[in-house]
mmCIF file of C-alpha atoms in Angstrom:
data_model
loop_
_atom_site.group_PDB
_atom_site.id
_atom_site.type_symbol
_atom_site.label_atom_id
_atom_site.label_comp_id
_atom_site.label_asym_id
_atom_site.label_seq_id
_atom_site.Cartn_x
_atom_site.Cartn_y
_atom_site.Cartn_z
ATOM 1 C CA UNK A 75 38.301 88.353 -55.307
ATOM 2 C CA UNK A 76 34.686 87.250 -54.829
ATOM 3 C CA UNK A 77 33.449 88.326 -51.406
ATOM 4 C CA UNK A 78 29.767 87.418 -51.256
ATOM 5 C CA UNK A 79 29.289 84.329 -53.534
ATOM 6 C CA UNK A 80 25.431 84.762 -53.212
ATOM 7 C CA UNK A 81 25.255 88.181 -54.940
ATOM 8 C CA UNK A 82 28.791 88.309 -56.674
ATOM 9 C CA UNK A 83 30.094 91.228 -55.115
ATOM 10 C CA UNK A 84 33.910 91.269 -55.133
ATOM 11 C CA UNK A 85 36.493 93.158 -52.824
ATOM 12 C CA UNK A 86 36.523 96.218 -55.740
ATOM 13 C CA UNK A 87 33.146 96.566 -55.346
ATOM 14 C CA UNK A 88 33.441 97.057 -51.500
ATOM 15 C CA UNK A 89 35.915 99.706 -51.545
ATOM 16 C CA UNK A 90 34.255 101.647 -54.762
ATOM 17 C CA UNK A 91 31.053 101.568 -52.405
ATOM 18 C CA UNK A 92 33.046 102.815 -49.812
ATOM 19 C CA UNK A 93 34.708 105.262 -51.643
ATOM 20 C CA UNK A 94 31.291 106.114 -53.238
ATOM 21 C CA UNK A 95 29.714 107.142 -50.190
ATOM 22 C CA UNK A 96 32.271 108.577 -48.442
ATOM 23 C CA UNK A 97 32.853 111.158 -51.095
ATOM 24 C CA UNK A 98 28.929 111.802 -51.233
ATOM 25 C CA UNK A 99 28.854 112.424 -48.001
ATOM 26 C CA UNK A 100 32.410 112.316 -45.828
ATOM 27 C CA UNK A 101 30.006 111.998 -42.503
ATOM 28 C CA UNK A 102 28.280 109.101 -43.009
ATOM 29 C CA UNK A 103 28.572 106.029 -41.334
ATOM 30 C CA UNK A 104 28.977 102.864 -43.313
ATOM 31 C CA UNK A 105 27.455 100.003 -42.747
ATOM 32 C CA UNK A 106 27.685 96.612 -44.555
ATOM 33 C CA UNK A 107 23.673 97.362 -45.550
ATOM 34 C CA UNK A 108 24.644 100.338 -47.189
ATOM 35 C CA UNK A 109 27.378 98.642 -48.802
ATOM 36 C CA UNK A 110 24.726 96.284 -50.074
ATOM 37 C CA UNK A 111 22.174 98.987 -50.679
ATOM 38 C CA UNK A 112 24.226 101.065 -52.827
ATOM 39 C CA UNK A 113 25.661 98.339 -54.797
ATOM 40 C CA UNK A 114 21.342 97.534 -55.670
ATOM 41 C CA UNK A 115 21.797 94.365 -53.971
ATOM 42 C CA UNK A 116 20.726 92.608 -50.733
ATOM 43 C CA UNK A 117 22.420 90.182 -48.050
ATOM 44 C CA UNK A 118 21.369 86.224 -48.552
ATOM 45 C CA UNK A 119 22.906 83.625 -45.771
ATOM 46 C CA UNK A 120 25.610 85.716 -43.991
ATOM 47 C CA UNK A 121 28.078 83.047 -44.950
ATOM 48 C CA UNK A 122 30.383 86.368 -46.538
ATOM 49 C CA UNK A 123 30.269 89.031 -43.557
ATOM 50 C CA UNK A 124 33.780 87.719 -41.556
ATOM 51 C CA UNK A 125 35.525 88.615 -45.290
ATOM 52 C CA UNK A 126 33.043 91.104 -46.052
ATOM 53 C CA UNK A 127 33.892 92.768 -42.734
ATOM 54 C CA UNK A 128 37.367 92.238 -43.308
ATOM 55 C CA UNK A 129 37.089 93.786 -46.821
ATOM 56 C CA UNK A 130 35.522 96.695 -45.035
ATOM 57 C CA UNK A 131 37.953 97.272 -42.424
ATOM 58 C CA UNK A 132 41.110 96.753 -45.196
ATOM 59 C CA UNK A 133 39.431 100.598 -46.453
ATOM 60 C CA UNK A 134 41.547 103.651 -45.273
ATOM 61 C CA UNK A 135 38.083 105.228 -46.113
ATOM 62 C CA UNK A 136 36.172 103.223 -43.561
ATOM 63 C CA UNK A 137 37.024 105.804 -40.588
ATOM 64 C CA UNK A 138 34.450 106.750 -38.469
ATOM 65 C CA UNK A 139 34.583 110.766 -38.719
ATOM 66 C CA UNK A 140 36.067 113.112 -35.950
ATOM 67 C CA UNK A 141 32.812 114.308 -34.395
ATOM 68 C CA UNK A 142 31.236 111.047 -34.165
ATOM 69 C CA UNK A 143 34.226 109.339 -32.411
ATOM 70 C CA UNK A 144 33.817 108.626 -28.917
ATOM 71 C CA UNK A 145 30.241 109.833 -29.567
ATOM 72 C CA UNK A 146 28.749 106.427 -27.342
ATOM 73 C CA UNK A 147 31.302 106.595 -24.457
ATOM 74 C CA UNK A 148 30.542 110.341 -23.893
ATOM 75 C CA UNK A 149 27.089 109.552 -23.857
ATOM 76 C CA UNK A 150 27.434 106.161 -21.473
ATOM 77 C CA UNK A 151 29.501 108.787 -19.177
ATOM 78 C CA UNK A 152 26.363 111.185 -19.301
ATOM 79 C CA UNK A 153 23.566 108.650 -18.310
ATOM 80 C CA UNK A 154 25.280 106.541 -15.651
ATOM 81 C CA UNK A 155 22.032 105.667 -14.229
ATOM 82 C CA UNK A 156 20.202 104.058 -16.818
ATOM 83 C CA UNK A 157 18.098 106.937 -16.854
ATOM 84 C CA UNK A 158 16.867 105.537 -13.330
ATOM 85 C CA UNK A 159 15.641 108.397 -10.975
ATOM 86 C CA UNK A 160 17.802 108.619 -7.673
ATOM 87 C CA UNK A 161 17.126 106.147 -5.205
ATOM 88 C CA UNK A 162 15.946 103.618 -7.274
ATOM 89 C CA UNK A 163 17.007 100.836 -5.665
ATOM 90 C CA UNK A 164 14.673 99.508 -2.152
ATOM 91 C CA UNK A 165 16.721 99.925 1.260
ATOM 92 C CA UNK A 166 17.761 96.674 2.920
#
């Protein structure tokens, strides 16, 4: 099935993208501009990205790998404050 009518990329070419760079590197992080990167090809109008991000999601490769999960919420935990130094905020 056609995915991205602008550039003619189909659902196969998702996945072998997918599968493409997860076995070049089984810690990256895919994104749909490496999708479009490795495929040698470059997003137009953005009509395509709800089914291309379906297409994407429909990969068991897609998973985000054990190290990196939970990755942000440790590091929300961690700063709290914004960075702020105590006492930011003026007495009333």
């Amino acid at each position: 099935m056609i995915v991205c009518h602008c550039t003619n990329i189909t659902d196969h070419d998702i996945r072998a993208a997918i599968d493409w760079m997860r076995n070049a590197d089984p810690e990256t992080i895919i994104t749909p501009g490496k999708i479009y990167h490795a495929l040698g090809k470059s997003a137009d109008c953005g009509g395509c990205m709800p089914l291309f991000l379906d297409t994407m999601r429909s990969s068991s490769k897609l998973e985000v790998p054990a190290q990196l999960t939970n990755l942000r919420a440790v590091s929300i935990r961690e700063k709290s404050n914004e960075g702020r130094r105590q006492g930011h905020r003026l007495s009333q």
